[in-house]
Amino acid sequence: MEEKKEAAATEEATTSEWMSRPNMVSPEEERFRSGGTKCRALNLVSIQQWRKKRRRCARGEETTAGEMNELVDLRCMDGEAQPIALLNGKEDRYGGVEVNLMEVEPMTAEEFYAKLDVSLKAWKDQGKKGIWIKLPCELLSLVDIAIKKGFTYHHAEKEYAVLTSWISDLPSTIPANASHRIGIGALVLNKNREVLVVQEIDGVFKGTGLWKLPTGVIQEGEGIWAGAVREVKEETGIETKFVEVLAFGESHQSFLERKTDIYFLCELEPSTFEIKKQDSEILDAKWMPIEDYVKQPFIQNRENFRYMANICLKRSREEYLGFSTVLTKNLTGKESYLYCNTADFLNGKLDHASTSLFTTLFRKCFCLT
Amino acid sequence: MEEKKEAAATEEATTSEWMSRPNMVSPEEERFRSGGTKCRALNLVSIQQWRKKRRRCARGEETTAGEMNELVDLRCMDGEAQPIALLNGKEDRYGGVEVNLMEVEPMTAEEFYAKLDVSLKAWKDQGKKGIWIKLPCELLSLVDIAIKKGFTYHHAEKEYAVLTSWISDLPSTIPANASHRIGIGALVLNKNREVLVVQEIDGVFKGTGLWKLPTGVIQEGEGIWAGAVREVKEETGIETKFVEVLAFGESHQSFLERKTDIYFLCELEPSTFEIKKQDSEILDAKWMPIEDYVKQPFIQNRENFRYMANICLKRSREEYLGFSTVLTKNLTGKESYLYCNTADFLNGKLDHASTSLFTTLFRKCFCLT
């Protein structure tokens, strides 16, 4: 007991001295660097925090709730027991743990190694399965450690990388990364059965002379119908209202080597008609008789282009029925659109994202009540 | 000339000595470590390779083609000119460069820094725009350097991370990361208008008692119709043939924080009827009268579930028309399916992925020829 007290006192003296002189290497660090300690988990910060906490608790200024409960692991450091805090993790509903290091205070590689090490042991004991760690670009040294501890990349975005490790003996159920991108092509017809077409400055159709439908990529979190309306407005200045999805197709391994594009052919109803083309992407834009659009050799010589052009032609003659939208809520209660045939028989109020020209005809035809 | 030869001779002597004693620090390294050289791009390996190459070329044993052409940059190192190889990059069709470091020989951080530095200068001079670097998990030290040189993560998969940097003054056109995941729900009806339903062991419906349609996630590179057939087979053992997409919906921010799920309600036609349930995921599976399926309180109390159940009910009464598939080719000539209404009027041979029950009725109804 006596010598334990002494040791603690000495250490705290040394530490306060060290803390007042940041450039001075603490004896603990010295031992660690020189490999003079068996304890890779040496973690001066958490030791100090823990000591302070313990004192506050003793004085009744703080309960042992909260982070205090995380200080579950004691490590041997030259004979003295030291606590290491677990990483702060949020449990997910699949029996996993999500660790978000985007807004934590800076952590040394040693500190992270120690915390990850004891956390993984604790989580395995608790029967946790999938472990997720989200790291900002600045903390690459921690990515390195996580990978050494058996993690792999799951996905990354501009601001962060997310790593996962499956620590259960059961088969992994870690969900797949995003696999698709959604594109749209917009059929916009005026009252004279002229279609809104553009020529692009760049891209795969450059130099083909093809007059094509306005196209674009749906943004993250954006609805298909909303993206179609946005793209037409951006490229041509024409205001439109979504009518229907007429068809869609898949194109595999079409971007980022292995990902799939799904493109939706949408019909939009124009509410303005004066074209103001987008200078950055669009070379030219105009209203073109639908028959002339379909007749273009580039389209007639390519099966999938011809198919979609024929759908547009049928549609312009009111001989084709697509999917319109109805506003509803998904499981989490968020508003979302259901794309289906004659949405109005669903007993759901038709939302104004969509106005099916064919509902009446279709209902008459199929005797729906 | 004389002293240049000498310098080279001396250096090669030193180097061979150094190479024969790996633990000995080469004078170049010494200068580099001590910061005694202005040349951060010092790169002993590439210098030696270049010298050997130069000699072989002089002896006519090798042409100056290939890597030799990459040795385009001369750097001043204590007065002596040294070549630094550019990173091996493949030009993309958008005026960018793709560097794949998945299968290159190991590179030191200094070597990568030097190559990246001169490569970026060269690419900028060449008017390149988007630069892509693909790095395996093992080369995290290089990720660190790339980020310090202005790169950010673009995306990552289990085996690698891809970083990008836009070095043009024009607005960036670097494509977005994958933003969506595709799920399916399968309506499988037998001749008695009974629907194939399951109860899952885990997941959001656990404990609700809900009898639900078989559902699943489309795999990377897999078609929607193929994924639906696969999932039904996996969960219930029932062999089916894809008929139509009946409807689809979006659910935003539904996975990986910010990504969107698009779920397709598909009808499949069963060719076998004996259920063999999947033990790992499926608690129970059975054929259930469609009316009983629709009547379930869990479904009736949730608008979007009720809507989709009503579509299934209408379909079971042959009162609903979805999108069937036609096989075609995309721009790159790869086979792909187009999902649309009455595919057979497209003058394309109907592919057997799909058999629209309604084509005849629909054509009669809309007087298509």
XYZ file of C-alpha atoms in Angstrom:
738
model
C 0.000 0.000 0.000
C 2.641 2.498 1.134
C 4.820 2.092 -1.945
C 1.772 2.142 -4.232
C 0.835 5.585 -2.811
C 4.422 6.712 -3.266
C 4.557 5.470 -6.830
C 1.352 7.326 -7.634
C 2.617 10.511 -5.946
C 5.952 10.360 -7.783
C 4.241 9.707 -11.058
C 1.811 12.603 -10.616
C 4.689 14.931 -9.713
C 6.653 13.782 -12.769
C 3.579 14.109 -14.929
C 2.636 17.618 -13.791
C 6.250 18.625 -14.441
C 6.065 16.952 -17.846
C 2.727 18.597 -18.619
C 4.125 22.024 -17.764
C 7.006 21.366 -20.181
C 5.426 19.814 -23.285
C 8.797 19.256 -24.989
C 10.072 17.159 -22.139
C 9.544 13.428 -22.638
C 7.678 11.850 -19.721
C 9.390 8.888 -18.044
C 6.444 6.723 -19.179
C 6.962 7.762 -22.802
C 10.680 7.214 -22.383
C 10.095 3.665 -21.140
C 7.613 3.069 -23.968
C 9.901 4.397 -26.714
C 12.884 2.485 -25.387
C 10.693 -0.629 -25.322
C 11.462 -0.814 -21.594
C 7.831 -1.653 -20.816
C 5.810 -4.693 -21.749
C 2.723 -2.516 -21.906
C 1.961 -1.370 -25.488
C -1.217 0.137 -24.018
C 0.512 2.881 -22.052
C -1.825 5.827 -22.203
C -0.884 8.756 -20.025
C -3.873 10.949 -20.916
C -6.465 8.373 -19.992
C -4.594 7.539 -16.795
C -4.710 11.174 -15.715
C -8.384 11.534 -16.697
C -9.163 8.379 -14.751
C -7.267 9.610 -11.649
C -9.092 12.971 -11.743
C -12.431 11.196 -12.210
C -11.658 8.828 -9.328
C -10.902 11.786 -7.061
C -14.074 13.647 -8.076
C -16.094 10.490 -7.477
C -14.463 10.031 -4.057
C -15.450 13.613 -3.222
C -18.983 12.787 -4.415
C -18.697 15.507 -7.117
C -19.439 12.939 -9.781
C -21.175 9.590 -10.011
C -19.398 6.614 -11.493
C -21.863 6.665 -14.373
C -20.941 7.518 -17.945
C -17.374 7.319 -19.190
C -16.319 6.040 -15.795
C -17.973 2.769 -16.726
C -15.794 2.570 -19.792
C -12.651 2.336 -17.696
C -12.955 -1.401 -17.478
C -9.532 -2.640 -18.460
C -6.480 -2.769 -16.204
C -3.088 -3.175 -17.825
C 0.188 -4.060 -16.206
C 2.769 -1.341 -16.668
C 6.005 -2.147 -14.847
C 3.975 -3.769 -12.099
C 1.465 -0.938 -11.723
C -2.124 -1.411 -12.856
C -3.355 1.225 -15.287
C -6.844 1.706 -16.758
C -7.471 2.029 -20.508
C -10.743 3.572 -21.727
C -12.764 1.721 -24.364
C -13.441 3.532 -27.625
C -16.781 5.327 -27.515
C -19.064 3.097 -29.583
C -22.771 3.238 -30.453
C -24.548 -0.138 -30.636
C -26.389 -0.757 -33.914
C -29.550 -2.838 -34.217
C -27.671 -5.732 -35.799
C -25.565 -6.504 -32.726
C -22.646 -4.412 -33.930
C -20.780 -1.328 -32.678
C -20.263 1.955 -34.539
C -17.240 4.055 -33.542
C -17.214 7.590 -34.950
C -13.826 9.326 -34.675
C -14.832 12.329 -36.797
C -15.117 14.714 -33.852
C -13.055 13.182 -31.074
C -10.074 14.947 -29.525
C -6.736 14.101 -31.143
C -5.428 10.668 -30.195
C -1.899 9.310 -30.494
C -1.358 6.104 -32.454
C -0.334 4.372 -29.211
C -3.473 5.581 -27.463
C -5.689 4.390 -30.318
C -3.904 1.051 -30.479
C -4.459 0.548 -26.753
C -8.120 1.572 -26.836
C -8.869 -0.506 -29.954
C -7.099 -3.510 -28.474
C -9.080 -3.544 -25.221
C -12.297 -2.507 -26.992
C -12.137 -5.445 -29.410
C -11.598 -7.843 -26.494
C -14.534 -6.323 -24.583
C -16.829 -6.334 -27.644
C -15.966 -9.960 -28.433
C -16.783 -10.892 -24.813
C -20.093 -9.029 -25.202
C -20.865 -11.107 -28.324
C -20.739 -8.102 -30.673
C -20.531 -8.900 -34.394
C -19.766 -6.150 -36.905
C -17.476 -3.327 -35.741
C -17.490 -0.053 -37.701
C -14.901 2.730 -37.391
C -15.338 6.077 -39.166
C -12.112 8.084 -39.527
C -11.430 11.541 -41.006
C -8.715 11.880 -43.664
C -6.373 13.444 -41.101
C -6.200 10.285 -38.952
C -4.577 7.973 -41.502
C -2.128 6.676 -38.909
C -5.156 5.243 -37.080
C -6.436 3.625 -40.296
C -3.080 1.865 -40.475
C -3.494 0.535 -36.931
C -7.095 -0.559 -37.548
C -6.006 -2.490 -40.653
C -3.197 -4.136 -38.655
C -5.886 -5.151 -36.116
C -7.887 -6.934 -38.832
C -10.120 -4.161 -40.182
C -10.658 -3.517 -43.900
C -12.067 -0.571 -45.791
C -15.853 -0.741 -46.175
C -16.343 2.523 -48.055
C -15.038 6.077 -48.188
C -16.355 9.526 -49.024
C -14.445 12.763 -49.605
C -14.244 13.539 -45.887
C -13.778 10.112 -44.317
C -13.091 6.403 -44.597
C -15.174 3.726 -42.868
C -13.522 0.466 -41.847
C -15.193 -2.720 -40.662
C -14.227 -5.903 -38.862
C -16.488 -8.919 -38.302
C -15.465 -10.306 -34.881
C -18.202 -12.941 -34.538
C -17.910 -16.650 -35.396
C -21.274 -16.452 -37.206
C -21.278 -15.738 -40.954
C -20.748 -12.041 -41.649
C -23.868 -9.963 -42.348
C -22.002 -6.690 -42.918
C -24.051 -4.883 -45.599
C -22.601 -4.297 -49.047
C -21.260 -0.938 -50.157
C -23.418 1.202 -52.442
C -23.473 -0.545 -55.815
C -25.488 1.685 -58.155
C -25.808 5.151 -59.600
C -29.099 6.462 -60.993
C -29.367 8.427 -64.206
C -32.343 9.904 -66.012
C -33.290 10.761 -69.582
C -36.132 13.267 -69.942
C -38.839 13.169 -72.633
C -40.318 16.689 -72.736
C -43.003 17.156 -75.410
C -44.791 20.371 -76.324
C -48.309 20.603 -77.759
C -46.985 20.245 -81.340
C -45.401 16.837 -80.541
C -41.953 18.458 -80.613
C -39.384 17.005 -78.210
C -36.822 19.020 -76.218
C -33.349 17.918 -77.399
C -29.755 18.965 -76.700
C -26.225 18.514 -78.021
C -23.515 18.188 -75.372
C -20.140 19.953 -75.427
C -18.309 16.904 -74.016
C -18.842 13.237 -73.262
C -19.508 10.100 -75.299
C -21.827 11.779 -77.844
C -19.352 14.578 -78.624
C -18.943 14.938 -82.388
C -21.732 12.473 -83.268
C -24.150 15.272 -84.188
C -26.782 13.389 -82.159
C -29.722 15.409 -80.868
C -30.394 13.670 -77.569
C -32.822 13.940 -74.678
C -31.577 15.920 -71.664
C -29.875 13.452 -69.322
C -28.230 13.591 -65.913
C -27.280 11.835 -62.709
C -29.525 11.757 -59.639
C -27.786 13.361 -56.673
C -27.303 11.608 -53.337
C -30.613 11.744 -51.460
C -32.541 13.143 -54.445
C -35.715 11.530 -55.850
C -35.761 10.281 -59.445
C -38.626 12.597 -60.454
C -36.991 15.599 -58.725
C -33.645 14.909 -60.382
C -35.288 14.723 -63.810
C -37.021 18.085 -63.295
C -33.749 19.628 -62.029
C -31.625 18.367 -64.926
C -34.047 19.644 -67.589
C -34.137 23.046 -65.880
C -30.306 23.169 -65.600
C -29.578 22.116 -69.201
C -32.370 23.951 -71.050
C -33.995 26.417 -68.631
C -37.374 24.740 -69.257
C -39.664 24.361 -66.212
C -41.409 20.997 -66.108
C -43.628 18.766 -64.026
C -42.921 15.046 -63.671
C -45.454 12.789 -65.397
C -44.242 9.182 -65.512
C -41.307 6.802 -65.638
C -41.692 5.240 -69.113
C -38.927 2.613 -68.883
C -35.564 1.884 -67.277
C -32.448 -0.077 -68.026
C -29.254 -1.312 -66.384
C -25.650 -0.921 -67.471
C -23.215 -3.013 -65.430
C -19.524 -2.213 -64.741
C -20.243 1.203 -66.182
C -18.476 3.395 -63.576
C -15.832 3.019 -60.836
C -14.917 -0.253 -62.605
C -17.572 -2.428 -60.970
C -20.673 -0.325 -60.344
C -23.997 -0.372 -62.203
C -25.900 2.520 -63.755
C -29.690 2.342 -63.804
C -31.152 4.917 -66.170
C -34.815 5.925 -66.028
C -36.601 7.290 -69.099
C -39.020 9.872 -67.662
C -41.760 11.957 -69.247
C -41.998 15.557 -68.032
C -44.695 18.074 -68.929
C -43.280 21.532 -69.810
C -44.797 24.648 -68.231
C -42.377 27.058 -70.011
C -41.112 26.807 -73.584
C -38.324 29.377 -74.068
C -34.945 27.600 -74.067
C -32.007 29.068 -72.091
C -29.206 26.533 -72.586
C -26.550 25.768 -69.966
C -23.250 27.168 -71.320
C -20.889 24.874 -69.398
C -22.262 21.537 -70.683
C -24.721 22.187 -73.525
C -23.592 23.078 -77.058
C -27.110 23.598 -78.391
C -30.746 22.882 -77.488
C -34.009 23.059 -79.444
C -37.534 21.716 -79.914
C -37.493 19.003 -82.605
C -40.401 17.088 -84.242
C -40.522 13.711 -82.453
C -40.447 11.824 -85.777
C -37.200 13.611 -86.785
C -35.708 12.789 -83.381
C -36.516 9.085 -83.794
C -35.283 8.978 -87.413
C -31.694 9.997 -86.493
C -29.245 7.331 -87.823
C -27.317 7.233 -84.516
C -30.568 6.159 -82.841
C -31.825 3.829 -85.586
C -28.449 2.023 -85.709
C -28.398 1.272 -81.976
C -30.988 -1.192 -80.689
C -31.382 0.165 -77.164
C -31.569 3.773 -78.435
C -34.152 2.695 -81.039
C -36.236 0.892 -78.402
C -36.318 3.931 -76.142
C -37.039 6.269 -79.060
C -39.956 4.008 -80.049
C -41.313 4.257 -76.503
C -41.120 8.061 -76.789
C -42.902 7.912 -80.160
C -45.685 5.657 -78.792
C -46.002 7.943 -75.822
C -46.334 11.017 -78.058
C -49.253 9.214 -79.730
C -50.759 8.371 -76.308
C -50.223 4.648 -76.982
C -47.939 3.915 -74.054
C -48.416 3.684 -70.290
C -45.642 4.123 -67.726
C -45.355 4.375 -63.935
C -46.629 7.489 -62.172
C -45.858 8.430 -58.570
C -47.801 8.436 -55.340
C -46.474 10.035 -52.189
C -46.283 7.719 -49.195
C -44.075 7.062 -46.159
C -41.404 4.403 -45.767
C -40.866 2.225 -42.662
C -38.990 5.005 -40.855
C -41.860 7.430 -41.517
C -39.906 9.467 -44.067
C -41.881 10.693 -47.098
C -41.070 8.734 -50.241
C -42.609 8.154 -53.660
C -43.920 4.861 -54.968
C -43.670 4.536 -58.758
C -46.438 2.353 -60.150
C -49.163 1.929 -62.703
C -52.251 4.137 -62.130
C -51.307 5.145 -58.628
C -54.767 6.538 -57.964
C -56.430 3.141 -57.402
C -54.256 2.695 -54.287
C -56.708 4.769 -52.214
C -53.829 7.122 -51.589
C -54.250 10.805 -52.452
C -52.311 11.329 -55.686
C -49.351 13.581 -55.064
C -48.637 16.329 -57.526
C -45.197 15.043 -58.411
C -47.090 13.038 -60.966
C -50.119 13.363 -63.250
C -50.877 10.236 -65.247
C -52.439 11.134 -68.568
C -53.588 7.556 -68.932
C -55.305 6.873 -65.644
C -58.802 7.430 -67.023
C -58.132 5.493 -70.213
C -56.441 2.694 -68.245
C -59.256 2.457 -65.701
C -61.885 2.387 -68.445
C -59.844 -0.223 -70.264
C -59.366 -2.509 -67.257
C -62.764 -1.689 -65.739
C -61.176 -0.623 -62.429
C -63.598 0.880 -59.926
C 32.908 15.651 -68.549
C 35.852 14.212 -66.627
C 34.514 15.092 -63.213
C 30.990 13.937 -64.179
C 32.418 10.473 -65.007
C 34.302 10.525 -61.693
C 31.241 11.527 -59.751
C 29.250 8.722 -61.358
C 32.052 6.201 -60.712
C 32.387 7.251 -57.074
C 28.669 7.115 -56.548
C 28.358 3.676 -58.097
C 31.191 2.381 -55.928
C 29.538 3.792 -52.815
C 26.230 2.397 -53.922
C 27.443 -1.128 -54.637
C 29.153 -1.088 -51.226
C 25.903 0.166 -49.687
C 23.857 -2.447 -51.555
C 26.116 -5.219 -50.317
C 25.590 -3.978 -46.747
C 21.862 -3.237 -46.471
C 22.144 -1.881 -42.927
C 24.632 0.746 -43.973
C 23.043 4.100 -44.780
C 23.978 5.292 -48.276
C 25.538 8.783 -48.496
C 22.490 9.866 -50.531
C 20.136 8.695 -47.792
C 22.369 10.384 -45.223
C 22.137 13.690 -47.084
C 18.380 13.234 -47.496
C 17.751 12.407 -43.833
C 19.927 15.243 -42.625
C 18.049 17.558 -44.983
C 21.455 18.422 -46.435
C 20.024 18.290 -49.960
C 17.499 20.565 -51.585
C 16.241 17.605 -53.557
C 13.227 15.966 -51.826
C 13.028 13.828 -54.984
C 16.217 11.870 -54.305
C 15.442 8.363 -55.435
C 18.388 5.990 -55.444
C 16.521 3.010 -56.897
C 15.250 4.856 -59.957
C 18.637 6.476 -60.507
C 20.335 3.077 -60.550
C 17.651 1.593 -62.817
C 18.037 4.541 -65.132
C 21.855 4.202 -65.221
C 21.625 0.432 -65.973
C 19.015 1.106 -68.651
C 21.180 3.830 -70.184
C 24.134 1.450 -70.363
C 22.042 -1.367 -71.902
C 20.665 1.064 -74.450
C 24.184 2.300 -75.273
C 25.175 -1.339 -75.850
C 22.066 -1.736 -78.043
C 20.733 -4.429 -75.692
C 17.554 -2.435 -75.190
C 15.584 0.181 -77.068
C 14.684 3.439 -75.402
C 10.994 2.478 -75.633
C 8.839 1.692 -72.619
C 9.779 2.849 -69.139
C 12.764 4.692 -70.592
C 10.321 7.216 -71.985
C 8.979 7.843 -68.518
C 12.310 9.192 -67.339
C 11.405 12.696 -68.392
C 12.210 14.784 -65.359
C 15.684 15.929 -64.303
C 16.150 17.110 -60.725
C 19.089 18.947 -59.289
C 20.725 16.977 -56.494
C 23.778 18.746 -55.120
C 24.535 19.962 -58.604
C 24.117 16.601 -60.299
C 21.133 16.045 -62.589
C 19.013 13.036 -61.603
C 16.002 11.555 -63.419
C 12.691 10.865 -61.665
C 10.187 8.557 -63.349
C 6.579 9.695 -63.651
C 3.924 7.484 -62.097
C 2.518 5.050 -64.644
C -0.864 6.566 -65.555
C -3.578 5.593 -68.013
C -5.383 8.494 -69.700
C -9.169 8.391 -69.357
C -11.572 9.747 -71.964
C -12.398 12.790 -69.838
C -8.912 14.284 -70.001
C -7.848 12.718 -66.714
C -5.197 10.229 -65.607
C -5.745 6.940 -63.747
C -2.835 5.620 -61.671
C -3.252 2.037 -60.449
C -0.790 1.062 -57.699
C -2.448 -2.293 -56.953
C 0.240 -4.376 -58.643
C 3.332 -2.184 -58.756
C 6.582 -3.092 -57.048
C 6.971 -1.749 -53.494
C 7.767 1.964 -53.391
C 9.215 3.973 -50.518
C 7.282 6.998 -49.285
C 10.126 9.231 -50.531
C 10.041 7.575 -53.963
C 6.244 7.987 -54.211
C 6.426 11.594 -53.033
C 9.035 12.349 -55.704
C 7.133 10.588 -58.494
C 3.785 12.142 -57.509
C 5.357 15.579 -57.275
C 6.863 15.522 -60.778
C 3.864 13.677 -62.230
C 1.416 16.324 -60.994
C 3.589 19.074 -62.524
C 3.801 17.181 -65.830
C 0.049 16.419 -65.891
C -0.820 20.026 -65.133
C 1.455 21.149 -68.008
C -0.330 18.618 -70.240
C -3.699 20.171 -69.265
C -4.906 17.030 -67.469
C -7.954 17.474 -65.215
C -9.019 14.687 -62.846
C -6.227 12.542 -61.381
C -7.145 9.140 -59.883
C -4.905 6.993 -57.679
C -5.908 3.459 -56.648
C -4.007 2.118 -53.630
C -4.117 -1.249 -51.867
C -4.687 -1.324 -48.078
C -0.997 -2.093 -47.507
C 0.193 1.236 -48.962
C -1.436 3.560 -46.426
C 1.764 5.588 -46.100
C 1.260 6.558 -49.746
C -2.372 7.538 -49.080
C -1.013 9.917 -46.460
C 1.343 11.509 -49.008
C -1.381 11.771 -51.669
C -3.667 13.551 -49.184
C -0.835 15.935 -48.268
C -0.482 16.608 -52.023
C -4.145 17.663 -52.248
C -5.923 14.378 -52.958
C -9.077 13.268 -51.149
C -10.799 9.891 -50.873
C -13.235 9.251 -53.714
C -14.363 5.773 -52.687
C -13.030 2.565 -51.178
C -13.726 -1.142 -51.391
C -12.489 -3.973 -49.173
C -9.206 -4.299 -51.086
C -8.375 -0.706 -51.974
C -8.978 3.026 -51.646
C -9.268 5.393 -54.614
C -8.199 9.020 -54.222
C -8.814 11.898 -56.607
C -7.480 15.376 -57.212
C -8.872 17.911 -59.694
C -5.820 19.825 -61.001
C -7.602 21.881 -63.699
C -8.885 25.446 -63.347
C -12.162 24.380 -65.005
C -15.045 23.296 -62.734
C -14.561 19.737 -61.508
C -16.436 17.000 -63.386
C -15.191 14.144 -61.212
C -18.128 11.692 -61.107
C -19.985 11.045 -57.880
C -19.469 7.947 -55.787
C -22.089 5.173 -55.977
C -25.198 6.516 -54.257
C -27.750 3.706 -54.320
C -28.416 0.109 -53.381
C -31.086 -1.958 -55.139
C -33.453 -4.263 -53.287
C -36.270 -6.493 -54.518
C -39.514 -7.886 -53.140
C -40.877 -10.919 -54.982
C -44.566 -11.642 -55.639
C -44.756 -15.377 -56.421
C -48.316 -16.646 -57.015
C -49.399 -20.226 -57.615
C -52.453 -21.307 -59.616
C -54.689 -21.082 -56.493
C -53.847 -17.370 -56.042
C -51.695 -18.256 -53.018
C -48.607 -16.067 -52.481
C -45.196 -17.307 -51.330
C -44.458 -15.667 -47.949
C -41.712 -15.912 -45.316
C -40.926 -14.894 -41.752
C -37.344 -13.781 -41.109
C -35.191 -14.833 -38.158
C -33.648 -11.349 -37.799
C -34.053 -7.805 -39.052
C -36.698 -5.088 -38.743
C -39.702 -7.445 -38.981
C -38.420 -9.759 -36.223
C -41.177 -10.430 -33.716
C -43.912 -8.667 -35.712
C -45.441 -11.966 -36.863
C -45.632 -10.457 -40.352
C -45.786 -12.873 -43.262
C -43.833 -10.959 -45.899
C -42.759 -11.412 -49.498
C -39.242 -12.780 -50.009
C -36.878 -9.803 -50.245
C -33.192 -9.259 -50.849
C -30.419 -7.030 -52.102
C -29.162 -7.083 -55.696
C -25.478 -7.979 -55.827
C -22.861 -5.833 -57.538
C -23.142 -6.434 -61.289
C -26.338 -8.487 -60.983
C -29.527 -7.700 -62.918
C -32.725 -6.859 -61.034
C -34.650 -9.784 -62.539
C -31.756 -12.201 -61.897
C -31.396 -11.043 -58.274
C -35.122 -11.543 -57.662
C -35.000 -15.107 -59.023
C -31.857 -15.828 -56.925
C -33.293 -14.476 -53.668
C -36.537 -16.485 -53.974
C -34.512 -19.636 -54.687
C -32.161 -18.975 -51.724
C -34.886 -18.166 -49.175
C -37.550 -20.698 -50.188
C -36.012 -23.194 -52.637
C -38.710 -22.279 -55.187
C -37.574 -22.052 -58.829
C -39.114 -19.116 -60.673
C -39.084 -17.157 -63.895
C -39.144 -13.356 -63.902
C -42.391 -11.837 -65.193
C -42.533 -8.092 -64.538
C -41.516 -5.204 -62.312
C -44.840 -4.108 -60.796
C -43.659 -0.986 -58.962
C -40.665 0.558 -57.236
C -39.940 3.005 -54.457
C -37.101 5.010 -52.945
C -35.908 5.223 -49.362
C -33.345 7.974 -48.785
C -30.584 7.990 -46.098
C -31.453 4.371 -45.514
C -27.929 2.876 -45.325
C -24.330 4.035 -44.803
C -25.899 7.242 -43.390
C -26.504 8.995 -46.719
C -27.272 6.388 -49.382
C -30.631 5.573 -51.004
C -32.362 2.214 -51.339
C -34.515 1.648 -54.415
C -36.737 -1.404 -53.971
C -38.417 -3.096 -56.926
C -41.626 -5.106 -56.472
C -41.289 -7.948 -58.993
C -43.662 -10.692 -60.078
C -42.096 -14.112 -60.599
C -43.799 -17.209 -62.007
C -43.049 -20.389 -59.999
C -41.976 -23.567 -61.808
C -41.618 -25.607 -58.582
C -43.861 -25.490 -55.510
C -42.218 -27.488 -52.710
C -40.711 -25.096 -50.160
C -37.197 -25.735 -48.763
C -36.569 -22.744 -46.471
C -33.139 -21.234 -45.896
C -32.138 -22.065 -42.286
C -29.732 -19.152 -41.717
C -32.198 -16.308 -42.440
C -35.726 -17.725 -42.732
C -37.793 -18.714 -39.692
C -40.718 -20.070 -41.726
C -42.110 -20.010 -45.276
C -45.463 -21.026 -46.775
C -48.067 -20.475 -49.495
C -50.770 -18.107 -48.193
C -54.053 -16.977 -49.827
C -53.360 -13.532 -51.304
C -56.391 -12.022 -49.518
C -55.061 -13.223 -46.138
C -51.652 -11.765 -46.961
C -53.156 -8.355 -47.776
C -55.442 -8.381 -44.688
C -52.516 -8.562 -42.196
C -52.789 -5.628 -39.731
C -49.059 -4.795 -40.068
C -49.698 -4.217 -43.794
C -53.079 -2.485 -43.479
C -51.676 -0.073 -40.859
C -48.762 1.066 -43.045
C -49.644 3.084 -46.137
C -46.724 2.037 -48.360
C -47.160 -1.639 -47.396
C -50.898 -1.379 -48.092
C -50.244 0.231 -51.491
C -47.865 -2.510 -52.561
C -50.168 -5.228 -51.216
C -53.020 -3.708 -53.253
C -50.836 -3.857 -56.353
C -50.206 -7.549 -55.639
C -53.945 -8.109 -55.163
C -54.826 -6.319 -58.440
C -52.117 -8.308 -60.173
C -53.499 -11.592 -58.827
C -56.830 -10.587 -60.435
C -55.063 -9.702 -63.723
C -56.051 -6.053 -63.269
C -52.551 -4.586 -63.181
C -49.804 -4.070 -65.769
C -46.107 -3.659 -64.912
C -42.829 -3.465 -66.853
C -41.484 -6.574 -68.569
C -37.948 -6.970 -69.919
C -36.397 -7.009 -73.358
C -32.776 -7.989 -73.924
C -30.703 -5.373 -75.723
C -27.163 -3.988 -75.740
C -25.900 -0.823 -74.067
C -23.523 1.708 -75.651
C -20.472 -0.441 -74.913
C -22.105 -3.441 -76.598
C -22.700 -5.287 -73.315
C -26.005 -7.192 -73.064
C -28.496 -5.466 -70.795
C -32.230 -5.560 -70.145
C -34.656 -2.730 -70.783
C -37.667 -2.745 -68.435
C -40.743 -1.312 -70.117
C -44.398 -1.721 -70.889
C -45.217 -4.422 -73.496
C -41.654 -4.870 -74.654
C -42.756 -6.801 -77.728
C -43.847 -3.752 -79.719
C -40.223 -2.560 -79.801
C -39.489 -4.829 -82.793
C -36.947 -6.512 -80.553
C -37.183 -10.272 -80.012
C -38.670 -10.723 -76.534
C -36.063 -12.240 -74.256
C -37.079 -15.075 -71.998
C -36.161 -13.260 -68.835
C -39.663 -11.925 -69.076
C -43.125 -13.046 -70.199
C -45.749 -10.353 -70.008
C -49.150 -11.896 -69.246
C -50.791 -8.687 -70.336
C -49.213 -8.004 -73.690
C -52.142 -9.357 -75.693
C -54.743 -7.656 -73.521
C -52.751 -4.415 -73.554
C -52.244 -4.449 -77.312
C -55.920 -5.183 -77.910
C -56.807 -2.397 -75.499
C -54.527 0.218 -77.081
C -55.007 -1.104 -80.651
C -51.226 -1.521 -81.105
C -50.223 -3.210 -84.341
